[in-house]
């Protein structure tokens, strides 16, 4: 682990409540707001916000209390991601994606790995990055090209990772690779690797359109990890995806996007209601009112789908039925499209000065660039193809 002092986080008597969660999230949001202009302009990782995520214990939100974590639920992760997304989508995504990795460790890590890692996450010493995308196979989650090699109870990792959010600041990685015993490209293993177990080489620059503060660099990871650092059974990453990775990715990302679009609308409304806004805009304009209405309608639609999908995930014993997979994919596709559309339309609503230029208090320009990544971040095209196949498996078109 990165820090030398290794005192375990104290065990909390009970899981975190809503008021405490809101207060901790507010602390991170405040620090994020202080740095957001700089981190976006410089495409710099939000180190101050990560430090606050560590200090507040929010990195351990999903770590059970018996390991010293906050014992939060997926609903808590969603709430906190919305709140952070209102300020900065990059910070929200850093947080939500880390939560997804932690949930995979909690659910699928072996006892020894959980005992080693979860108290460290709870104590704020381990920020986890995700390595699933690969150069040859692109975003496809359920296959891998680079293979793990097994030797003397250890696994040899040699993996090029074209895009790793926070990769240069992460204390550990969850990496997908072909299982050492694989007979086909679908037998993928998920491996936990600490930074100090790896040689890490960065390649290229990070100069994207949006999501600039996510600092999602390309890395080459090489090293050895003990066999017990496999998460779930060798070759069975599919189970991790169905039960944890997929649902938490779609819920977490959608929450970040919703937060970003809601933050944008909120800033526009505050501007319009301000004395300056009242002077410059005609608040009785039917075009403006209709645009505001549509923005709000899109947000309420995404919120309803997000909350409903989160409940389905919390209550369902089995997430594999087509109707549940379809719902999860519908959430991701809908949130990506609608949240972008909200900000796009707000640009029309307020025009050049406050819609298109940097430096406006609405920050629509940044929100639009950030939200443009949503359809790409696990491509909506891929999900539509999967959904077409899933739809054919459910000819009764069941919803409940
Ligand atoms: C801000 C951001 C942060 C990210 N962070 C990480 C991270 O930390 N770790 C990580 O591993 N990944 C990360 N990713 C990668 C992300 O999860 C996706 O895997 C990646 O964006 C997909 O890249 P791609 O569009 O090049 O590839 P692909 O998914 O391969 O798609 C390329 C294009 O080809 C088309 N296409 C290709 N194959 C198919 C198919 N079978 N069906 C339909 N259409 C197809 C699609 O139209 C798609 O737009 C991040 C992405 C973003 C935007």
PDB file of N, CA, C and O in Angstrom, residues 81-149:
ATOM      1  N   UNK A  81     -22.824  10.400  -5.543  1.00  0.00           N
ATOM      2  CA  UNK A  81     -22.341  10.656  -6.909  1.00  0.00           C
ATOM      3  C   UNK A  81     -23.132  11.788  -7.559  1.00  0.00           C
ATOM      4  O   UNK A  81     -22.564  12.612  -8.287  1.00  0.00           O
ATOM      5  N   UNK A  82     -24.435  11.834  -7.309  1.00  0.00           N
ATOM      6  CA  UNK A  82     -25.238  12.944  -7.838  1.00  0.00           C
ATOM      7  C   UNK A  82     -24.710  14.263  -7.253  1.00  0.00           C
ATOM      8  O   UNK A  82     -24.480  15.237  -7.976  1.00  0.00           O
ATOM      9  N   UNK A  83     -24.480  14.257  -5.945  1.00  0.00           N
ATOM     10  CA  UNK A  83     -24.044  15.496  -5.274  1.00  0.00           C
ATOM     11  C   UNK A  83     -22.689  15.965  -5.825  1.00  0.00           C
ATOM     12  O   UNK A  83     -22.503  17.160  -6.087  1.00  0.00           O
ATOM     13  N   UNK A  84     -21.760  15.050  -6.023  1.00  0.00           N
ATOM     14  CA  UNK A  84     -20.444  15.444  -6.542  1.00  0.00           C
ATOM     15  C   UNK A  84     -20.541  15.839  -8.017  1.00  0.00           C
ATOM     16  O   UNK A  84     -19.869  16.756  -8.477  1.00  0.00           O
ATOM     17  N   UNK A  85     -21.395  15.129  -8.768  1.00  0.00           N
ATOM     18  CA  UNK A  85     -21.582  15.451 -10.183  1.00  0.00           C
ATOM     19  C   UNK A  85     -22.079  16.874 -10.383  1.00  0.00           C
ATOM     20  O   UNK A  85     -21.771  17.514 -11.381  1.00  0.00           O
ATOM     21  N   UNK A  86     -22.834  17.387  -9.440  1.00  0.00           N
ATOM     22  CA  UNK A  86     -23.333  18.770  -9.545  1.00  0.00           C
ATOM     23  C   UNK A  86     -22.179  19.767  -9.633  1.00  0.00           C
ATOM     24  O   UNK A  86     -22.321  20.845 -10.189  1.00  0.00           O
ATOM     25  N   UNK A  87     -21.049  19.396  -9.031  1.00  0.00           N
ATOM     26  CA  UNK A  87     -19.905  20.304  -9.008  1.00  0.00           C
ATOM     27  C   UNK A  87     -18.901  19.961 -10.113  1.00  0.00           C
ATOM     28  O   UNK A  87     -18.425  20.826 -10.835  1.00  0.00           O
ATOM     29  N   UNK A  88     -18.560  18.679 -10.235  1.00  0.00           N
ATOM     30  CA  UNK A  88     -17.567  18.276 -11.239  1.00  0.00           C
ATOM     31  C   UNK A  88     -17.764  16.808 -11.604  1.00  0.00           C
ATOM     32  O   UNK A  88     -17.655  15.932 -10.746  1.00  0.00           O
ATOM     33  N   UNK A  89     -18.020  16.577 -12.880  1.00  0.00           N
ATOM     34  CA  UNK A  89     -18.286  15.201 -13.322  1.00  0.00           C
ATOM     35  C   UNK A  89     -17.054  14.317 -13.185  1.00  0.00           C
ATOM     36  O   UNK A  89     -17.164  13.129 -12.901  1.00  0.00           O
ATOM     37  N   UNK A  90     -15.855  14.888 -13.355  1.00  0.00           N
ATOM     38  CA  UNK A  90     -14.648  14.062 -13.232  1.00  0.00           C
ATOM     39  C   UNK A  90     -14.504  13.525 -11.808  1.00  0.00           C
ATOM     40  O   UNK A  90     -14.246  12.339 -11.606  1.00  0.00           O
ATOM     41  N   UNK A  91     -14.653  14.408 -10.827  1.00  0.00           N
ATOM     42  CA  UNK A  91     -14.526  13.954  -9.431  1.00  0.00           C
ATOM     43  C   UNK A  91     -15.609  12.921  -9.110  1.00  0.00           C
ATOM     44  O   UNK A  91     -15.356  11.903  -8.469  1.00  0.00           O
ATOM     45  N   UNK A  92     -16.820  13.184  -9.590  1.00  0.00           N
ATOM     46  CA  UNK A  92     -17.910  12.235  -9.340  1.00  0.00           C
ATOM     47  C   UNK A  92     -17.586  10.867  -9.940  1.00  0.00           C
ATOM     48  O   UNK A  92     -17.798   9.829  -9.304  1.00  0.00           O
ATOM     49  N   UNK A  93     -17.033  10.863 -11.151  1.00  0.00           N
ATOM     50  CA  UNK A  93     -16.716   9.586 -11.797  1.00  0.00           C
ATOM     51  C   UNK A  93     -15.559   8.875 -11.085  1.00  0.00           C
ATOM     52  O   UNK A  93     -15.559   7.648 -10.959  1.00  0.00           O
ATOM     53  N   UNK A  94     -14.579   9.631 -10.641  1.00  0.00           N
ATOM     54  CA  UNK A  94     -13.473   9.046  -9.865  1.00  0.00           C
ATOM     55  C   UNK A  94     -14.048   8.310  -8.655  1.00  0.00           C
ATOM     56  O   UNK A  94     -13.703   7.164  -8.359  1.00  0.00           O
ATOM     57  N   UNK A  95     -14.967   8.980  -7.981  1.00  0.00           N
ATOM     58  CA  UNK A  95     -15.575   8.417  -6.774  1.00  0.00           C
ATOM     59  C   UNK A  95     -16.461   7.213  -7.104  1.00  0.00           C
ATOM     60  O   UNK A  95     -16.359   6.151  -6.479  1.00  0.00           O
ATOM     61  N   UNK A  96     -17.335   7.361  -8.101  1.00  0.00           N
ATOM     62  CA  UNK A  96     -18.290   6.282  -8.421  1.00  0.00           C
ATOM     63  C   UNK A  96     -17.559   5.038  -8.922  1.00  0.00           C
ATOM     64  O   UNK A  96     -17.912   3.907  -8.567  1.00  0.00           O
ATOM     65  N   UNK A  97     -16.535   5.249  -9.743  1.00  0.00           N
ATOM     66  CA  UNK A  97     -15.812   4.090 -10.282  1.00  0.00           C
ATOM     67  C   UNK A  97     -15.012   3.380  -9.195  1.00  0.00           C
ATOM     68  O   UNK A  97     -14.922   2.156  -9.173  1.00  0.00           O
ATOM     69  N   UNK A  98     -14.458   4.144  -8.276  1.00  0.00           N
ATOM     70  CA  UNK A  98     -13.786   3.528  -7.129  1.00  0.00           C
ATOM     71  C   UNK A  98     -14.803   2.694  -6.333  1.00  0.00           C
ATOM     72  O   UNK A  98     -14.510   1.554  -5.936  1.00  0.00           O
ATOM     73  N   UNK A  99     -15.995   3.240  -6.138  1.00  0.00           N
ATOM     74  CA  UNK A  99     -17.035   2.504  -5.401  1.00  0.00           C
ATOM     75  C   UNK A  99     -17.383   1.189  -6.073  1.00  0.00           C
ATOM     76  O   UNK A  99     -17.569   0.159  -5.400  1.00  0.00           O
ATOM     77  N   UNK A 100     -17.429   1.212  -7.390  1.00  0.00           N
ATOM     78  CA  UNK A 100     -17.726  -0.010  -8.150  1.00  0.00           C
ATOM     79  C   UNK A 100     -16.631  -1.066  -7.904  1.00  0.00           C
ATOM     80  O   UNK A 100     -16.922  -2.255  -7.707  1.00  0.00           O
ATOM     81  N   UNK A 101     -15.382  -0.619  -7.876  1.00  0.00           N
ATOM     82  CA  UNK A 101     -14.271  -1.562  -7.644  1.00  0.00           C
ATOM     83  C   UNK A 101     -14.357  -2.141  -6.220  1.00  0.00           C
ATOM     84  O   UNK A 101     -14.154  -3.327  -6.001  1.00  0.00           O
ATOM     85  N   UNK A 102     -14.663  -1.255  -5.258  1.00  0.00           N
ATOM     86  CA  UNK A 102     -14.752  -1.707  -3.864  1.00  0.00           C
ATOM     87  C   UNK A 102     -15.873  -2.748  -3.716  1.00  0.00           C
ATOM     88  O   UNK A 102     -15.710  -3.780  -3.066  1.00  0.00           O
ATOM     89  N   UNK A 103     -17.011  -2.473  -4.361  1.00  0.00           N
ATOM     90  CA  UNK A 103     -18.141  -3.411  -4.263  1.00  0.00           C
ATOM     91  C   UNK A 103     -17.753  -4.783  -4.826  1.00  0.00           C
ATOM     92  O   UNK A 103     -18.155  -5.823  -4.293  1.00  0.00           O
ATOM     93  N   UNK A 104     -16.949  -4.793  -5.878  1.00  0.00           N
ATOM     94  CA  UNK A 104     -16.507  -6.074  -6.450  1.00  0.00           C
ATOM     95  C   UNK A 104     -15.624  -6.827  -5.461  1.00  0.00           C
ATOM     96  O   UNK A 104     -15.746  -8.049  -5.297  1.00  0.00           O
ATOM     97  N   UNK A 105     -14.764  -6.093  -4.767  1.00  0.00           N
ATOM     98  CA  UNK A 105     -13.894  -6.742  -3.761  1.00  0.00           C
ATOM     99  C   UNK A 105     -14.717  -7.282  -2.601  1.00  0.00           C
ATOM    100  O   UNK A 105     -14.478  -8.384  -2.099  1.00  0.00           O
ATOM    101  N   UNK A 106     -15.685  -6.476  -2.149  1.00  0.00           N
ATOM    102  CA  UNK A 106     -16.519  -6.892  -1.013  1.00  0.00           C
ATOM    103  C   UNK A 106     -17.286  -8.167  -1.374  1.00  0.00           C
ATOM    104  O   UNK A 106     -17.338  -9.121  -0.597  1.00  0.00           O
ATOM    105  N   UNK A 107     -17.859  -8.190  -2.554  1.00  0.00           N
ATOM    106  CA  UNK A 107     -18.734  -9.304  -2.945  1.00  0.00           C
ATOM    107  C   UNK A 107     -17.952 -10.526  -3.422  1.00  0.00           C
ATOM    108  O   UNK A 107     -18.322 -11.650  -3.141  1.00  0.00           O
ATOM    109  N   UNK A 108     -16.837 -10.307  -4.144  1.00  0.00           N
ATOM    110  CA  UNK A 108     -16.181 -11.431  -4.805  1.00  0.00           C
ATOM    111  C   UNK A 108     -14.751 -11.691  -4.341  1.00  0.00           C
ATOM    112  O   UNK A 108     -14.149 -12.687  -4.766  1.00  0.00           O
ATOM    113  N   UNK A 109     -14.186 -10.811  -3.514  1.00  0.00           N
ATOM    114  CA  UNK A 109     -12.825 -11.053  -3.029  1.00  0.00           C
ATOM    115  C   UNK A 109     -12.826 -12.210  -2.038  1.00  0.00           C
ATOM    116  O   UNK A 109     -13.797 -12.419  -1.318  1.00  0.00           O
ATOM    117  N   UNK A 110     -11.718 -12.973  -2.015  1.00  0.00           N
ATOM    118  CA  UNK A 110     -11.593 -14.038  -1.017  1.00  0.00           C
ATOM    119  C   UNK A 110     -11.386 -13.427   0.361  1.00  0.00           C
ATOM    120  O   UNK A 110     -11.089 -12.232   0.486  1.00  0.00           O
ATOM    121  N   UNK A 111     -11.538 -14.278   1.400  1.00  0.00           N
ATOM    122  CA  UNK A 111     -11.470 -13.777   2.777  1.00  0.00           C
ATOM    123  C   UNK A 111     -10.139 -13.074   3.064  1.00  0.00           C
ATOM    124  O   UNK A 111     -10.106 -12.000   3.667  1.00  0.00           O
ATOM    125  N   UNK A 112      -9.045 -13.701   2.599  1.00  0.00           N
ATOM    126  CA  UNK A 112      -7.722 -13.132   2.887  1.00  0.00           C
ATOM    127  C   UNK A 112      -7.549 -11.772   2.216  1.00  0.00           C
ATOM    128  O   UNK A 112      -7.072 -10.814   2.836  1.00  0.00           O
ATOM    129  N   UNK A 113      -7.969 -11.701   0.958  1.00  0.00           N
ATOM    130  CA  UNK A 113      -7.830 -10.431   0.226  1.00  0.00           C
ATOM    131  C   UNK A 113      -8.688  -9.343   0.873  1.00  0.00           C
ATOM    132  O   UNK A 113      -8.237  -8.201   1.063  1.00  0.00           O
ATOM    133  N   UNK A 114      -9.912  -9.706   1.244  1.00  0.00           N
ATOM    134  CA  UNK A 114     -10.797  -8.717   1.887  1.00  0.00           C
ATOM    135  C   UNK A 114     -10.172  -8.202   3.181  1.00  0.00           C
ATOM    136  O   UNK A 114     -10.179  -7.000   3.454  1.00  0.00           O
ATOM    137  N   UNK A 115      -9.615  -9.140   3.971  1.00  0.00           N
ATOM    138  CA  UNK A 115      -9.027  -8.733   5.256  1.00  0.00           C
ATOM    139  C   UNK A 115      -7.808  -7.841   5.045  1.00  0.00           C
ATOM    140  O   UNK A 115      -7.540  -6.944   5.845  1.00  0.00           O
ATOM    141  N   UNK A 116      -7.089  -8.064   3.964  1.00  0.00           N
ATOM    142  CA  UNK A 116      -5.904  -7.236   3.700  1.00  0.00           C
ATOM    143  C   UNK A 116      -6.267  -5.855   3.160  1.00  0.00           C
ATOM    144  O   UNK A 116      -5.673  -4.854   3.546  1.00  0.00           O
ATOM    145  N   UNK A 117      -7.270  -5.830   2.279  1.00  0.00           N
ATOM    146  CA  UNK A 117      -7.498  -4.590   1.515  1.00  0.00           C
ATOM    147  C   UNK A 117      -8.583  -3.695   2.107  1.00  0.00           C
ATOM    148  O   UNK A 117      -8.420  -2.464   2.158  1.00  0.00           O
ATOM    149  N   UNK A 118      -9.696  -4.280   2.547  1.00  0.00           N
ATOM    150  CA  UNK A 118     -10.846  -3.435   2.911  1.00  0.00           C
ATOM    151  C   UNK A 118     -10.546  -2.465   4.060  1.00  0.00           C
ATOM    152  O   UNK A 118     -10.954  -1.292   3.984  1.00  0.00           O
ATOM    153  N   UNK A 119      -9.814  -2.881   5.122  1.00  0.00           N
ATOM    154  CA  UNK A 119      -9.501  -1.884   6.157  1.00  0.00           C
ATOM    155  C   UNK A 119      -8.648  -0.735   5.621  1.00  0.00           C
ATOM    156  O   UNK A 119      -8.765   0.405   6.083  1.00  0.00           O
ATOM    157  N   UNK A 120      -7.811  -1.040   4.639  1.00  0.00           N
ATOM    158  CA  UNK A 120      -6.975   0.011   4.048  1.00  0.00           C
ATOM    159  C   UNK A 120      -7.813   0.989   3.228  1.00  0.00           C
ATOM    160  O   UNK A 120      -7.572   2.193   3.231  1.00  0.00           O
ATOM    161  N   UNK A 121      -8.812   0.442   2.524  1.00  0.00           N
ATOM    162  CA  UNK A 121      -9.726   1.317   1.765  1.00  0.00           C
ATOM    163  C   UNK A 121     -10.495   2.188   2.759  1.00  0.00           C
ATOM    164  O   UNK A 121     -10.622   3.411   2.579  1.00  0.00           O
ATOM    165  N   UNK A 122     -10.985   1.548   3.821  1.00  0.00           N
ATOM    166  CA  UNK A 122     -11.776   2.283   4.825  1.00  0.00           C
ATOM    167  C   UNK A 122     -10.961   3.398   5.457  1.00  0.00           C
ATOM    168  O   UNK A 122     -11.491   4.483   5.744  1.00  0.00           O
ATOM    169  N   UNK A 123      -9.678   3.149   5.652  1.00  0.00           N
ATOM    170  CA  UNK A 123      -8.816   4.157   6.283  1.00  0.00           C
ATOM    171  C   UNK A 123      -8.395   5.244   5.296  1.00  0.00           C
ATOM    172  O   UNK A 123      -7.646   6.152   5.649  1.00  0.00           O
ATOM    173  N   UNK A 124      -8.850   5.132   4.056  1.00  0.00           N
ATOM    174  CA  UNK A 124      -8.551   6.178   3.070  1.00  0.00           C
ATOM    175  C   UNK A 124      -7.196   6.011   2.406  1.00  0.00           C
ATOM    176  O   UNK A 124      -6.712   6.917   1.728  1.00  0.00           O
ATOM    177  N   UNK A 125      -6.570   4.840   2.620  1.00  0.00           N
ATOM    178  CA  UNK A 125      -5.227   4.669   2.066  1.00  0.00           C
ATOM    179  C   UNK A 125      -5.206   3.990   0.704  1.00  0.00           C
ATOM    180  O   UNK A 125      -4.154   3.933   0.078  1.00  0.00           O
ATOM    181  N   UNK A 126      -6.363   3.469   0.280  1.00  0.00           N
ATOM    182  CA  UNK A 126      -6.363   2.801  -1.028  1.00  0.00           C
ATOM    183  C   UNK A 126      -7.460   3.378  -1.919  1.00  0.00           C
ATOM    184  O   UNK A 126      -8.652   3.187  -1.668  1.00  0.00           O
ATOM    185  N   UNK A 127      -7.008   4.077  -2.938  1.00  0.00           N
ATOM    186  CA  UNK A 127      -7.893   4.511  -4.027  1.00  0.00           C
ATOM    187  C   UNK A 127      -7.677   3.541  -5.183  1.00  0.00           C
ATOM    188  O   UNK A 127      -6.546   3.316  -5.610  1.00  0.00           O
ATOM    189  N   UNK A 128      -8.784   2.954  -5.641  1.00  0.00           N
ATOM    190  CA  UNK A 128      -8.718   1.876  -6.631  1.00  0.00           C
ATOM    191  C   UNK A 128      -9.075   2.359  -8.025  1.00  0.00           C
ATOM    192  O   UNK A 128     -10.106   3.006  -8.211  1.00  0.00           O
ATOM    193  N   UNK A 129      -8.252   1.995  -9.001  1.00  0.00           N
ATOM    194  CA  UNK A 129      -8.568   2.322 -10.397  1.00  0.00           C
ATOM    195  C   UNK A 129      -8.993   1.045 -11.126  1.00  0.00           C
ATOM    196  O   UNK A 129      -8.747  -0.064 -10.660  1.00  0.00           O
ATOM    197  N   UNK A 130      -9.602   1.269 -12.289  1.00  0.00           N
ATOM    198  CA  UNK A 130     -10.203   0.166 -13.042  1.00  0.00           C
ATOM    199  C   UNK A 130      -9.478  -0.019 -14.376  1.00  0.00           C
ATOM    200  O   UNK A 130      -9.269   0.942 -15.108  1.00  0.00           O
ATOM    201  N   UNK A 131      -9.125  -1.259 -14.682  1.00  0.00           N
ATOM    202  CA  UNK A 131      -8.489  -1.551 -15.972  1.00  0.00           C
ATOM    203  C   UNK A 131      -9.281  -2.663 -16.650  1.00  0.00           C
ATOM    204  O   UNK A 131      -9.086  -3.852 -16.358  1.00  0.00           O
ATOM    205  N   UNK A 132     -10.204  -2.269 -17.504  1.00  0.00           N
ATOM    206  CA  UNK A 132     -10.961  -3.266 -18.269  1.00  0.00           C
ATOM    207  C   UNK A 132     -10.765  -3.067 -19.776  1.00  0.00           C
ATOM    208  O   UNK A 132     -10.676  -4.020 -20.527  1.00  0.00           O
ATOM    209  N   UNK A 133     -10.685  -1.807 -20.218  1.00  0.00           N
ATOM    210  CA  UNK A 133     -10.531  -1.522 -21.655  1.00  0.00           C
ATOM    211  C   UNK A 133      -9.153  -2.005 -22.116  1.00  0.00           C
ATOM    212  O   UNK A 133      -8.174  -1.908 -21.377  1.00  0.00           O
ATOM    213  N   UNK A 134      -9.114  -2.513 -23.332  1.00  0.00           N
ATOM    214  CA  UNK A 134      -7.856  -3.032 -23.864  1.00  0.00           C
ATOM    215  C   UNK A 134      -7.739  -2.568 -25.310  1.00  0.00           C
ATOM    216  O   UNK A 134      -8.762  -2.383 -25.994  1.00  0.00           O
ATOM    217  N   UNK A 135      -6.511  -2.419 -25.806  1.00  0.00           N
ATOM    218  CA  UNK A 135      -6.339  -1.813 -27.138  1.00  0.00           C
ATOM    219  C   UNK A 135      -7.075  -2.606 -28.230  1.00  0.00           C
ATOM    220  O   UNK A 135      -7.867  -2.046 -28.974  1.00  0.00           O
ATOM    221  N   UNK A 136      -6.882  -3.908 -28.300  1.00  0.00           N
ATOM    222  CA  UNK A 136      -7.440  -4.680 -29.408  1.00  0.00           C
ATOM    223  C   UNK A 136      -8.940  -4.871 -29.349  1.00  0.00           C
ATOM    224  O   UNK A 136      -9.638  -4.797 -30.352  1.00  0.00           O
ATOM    225  N   UNK A 137      -9.484  -5.084 -28.135  1.00  0.00           N
ATOM    226  CA  UNK A 137     -10.912  -5.420 -28.019  1.00  0.00           C
ATOM    227  C   UNK A 137     -11.763  -4.194 -27.680  1.00  0.00           C
ATOM    228  O   UNK A 137     -12.980  -4.304 -27.560  1.00  0.00           O
ATOM    229  N   UNK A 138     -11.122  -3.031 -27.484  1.00  0.00           N
ATOM    230  CA  UNK A 138     -11.863  -1.811 -27.167  1.00  0.00           C
ATOM    231  C   UNK A 138     -12.581  -1.948 -25.838  1.00  0.00           C
ATOM    232  O   UNK A 138     -12.036  -2.479 -24.884  1.00  0.00           O
ATOM    233  N   UNK A 139     -13.822  -1.494 -25.806  1.00  0.00           N
ATOM    234  CA  UNK A 139     -14.553  -1.473 -24.549  1.00  0.00           C
ATOM    235  C   UNK A 139     -15.168  -2.811 -24.155  1.00  0.00           C
ATOM    236  O   UNK A 139     -15.692  -2.945 -23.045  1.00  0.00           O
ATOM    237  N   UNK A 140     -15.137  -3.801 -25.052  1.00  0.00           N
ATOM    238  CA  UNK A 140     -15.859  -5.045 -24.754  1.00  0.00           C
ATOM    239  C   UNK A 140     -15.412  -5.628 -23.411  1.00  0.00           C
ATOM    240  O   UNK A 140     -14.250  -6.002 -23.216  1.00  0.00           O
ATOM    241  N   UNK A 141     -16.369  -5.729 -22.466  1.00  0.00           N
ATOM    242  CA  UNK A 141     -16.019  -6.076 -21.085  1.00  0.00           C
ATOM    243  C   UNK A 141     -15.692  -7.543 -20.898  1.00  0.00           C
ATOM    244  O   UNK A 141     -14.839  -7.915 -20.099  1.00  0.00           O
ATOM    245  N   UNK A 142     -16.409  -8.399 -21.624  1.00  0.00           N
ATOM    246  CA  UNK A 142     -16.385  -9.827 -21.286  1.00  0.00           C
ATOM    247  C   UNK A 142     -15.348 -10.624 -22.071  1.00  0.00           C
ATOM    248  O   UNK A 142     -15.433 -11.847 -22.147  1.00  0.00           O
ATOM    249  N   UNK A 143     -14.388  -9.921 -22.654  1.00  0.00           N
ATOM    250  CA  UNK A 143     -13.293 -10.645 -23.293  1.00  0.00           C
ATOM    251  C   UNK A 143     -11.985  -9.948 -22.931  1.00  0.00           C
ATOM    252  O   UNK A 143     -11.984  -8.822 -22.432  1.00  0.00           O
ATOM    253  N   UNK A 144     -10.878 -10.670 -23.151  1.00  0.00           N
ATOM    254  CA  UNK A 144      -9.567 -10.089 -22.884  1.00  0.00           C
ATOM    255  C   UNK A 144      -8.580 -10.663 -23.881  1.00  0.00           C
ATOM    256  O   UNK A 144      -8.800 -11.739 -24.443  1.00  0.00           O
ATOM    257  N   UNK A 145      -7.505  -9.904 -24.092  1.00  0.00           N
ATOM    258  CA  UNK A 145      -6.466 -10.400 -25.005  1.00  0.00           C
ATOM    259  C   UNK A 145      -5.198 -10.756 -24.249  1.00  0.00           C
ATOM    260  O   UNK A 145      -4.702 -11.868 -24.367  1.00  0.00           O
ATOM    261  N   UNK A 146      -4.672  -9.846 -23.432  1.00  0.00           N
ATOM    262  CA  UNK A 146      -3.456 -10.146 -22.662  1.00  0.00           C
ATOM    263  C   UNK A 146      -3.780 -11.221 -21.626  1.00  0.00           C
ATOM    264  O   UNK A 146      -4.797 -11.131 -20.923  1.00  0.00           O
ATOM    265  N   UNK A 147      -2.904 -12.219 -21.548  1.00  0.00           N
ATOM    266  CA  UNK A 147      -3.173 -13.345 -20.639  1.00  0.00           C
ATOM    267  C   UNK A 147      -2.307 -13.269 -19.392  1.00  0.00           C
ATOM    268  O   UNK A 147      -1.148 -12.850 -19.438  1.00  0.00           O
ATOM    269  N   UNK A 148      -2.889 -13.695 -18.273  1.00  0.00           N
ATOM    270  CA  UNK A 148      -2.114 -13.879 -17.050  1.00  0.00           C
ATOM    271  C   UNK A 148      -1.273 -15.135 -17.212  1.00  0.00           C
ATOM    272  O   UNK A 148      -1.735 -16.106 -17.830  1.00  0.00           O
ATOM    273  N   UNK A 149      -0.064 -15.135 -16.639  1.00  0.00           N
ATOM    274  CA  UNK A 149       0.701 -16.384 -16.586  1.00  0.00           C
ATOM    275  C   UNK A 149       0.792 -16.772 -15.116  1.00  0.00           C
ATOM    276  O   UNK A 149       0.894 -15.905 -14.242  1.00  0.00           O
TER     277      UNK A 149
END
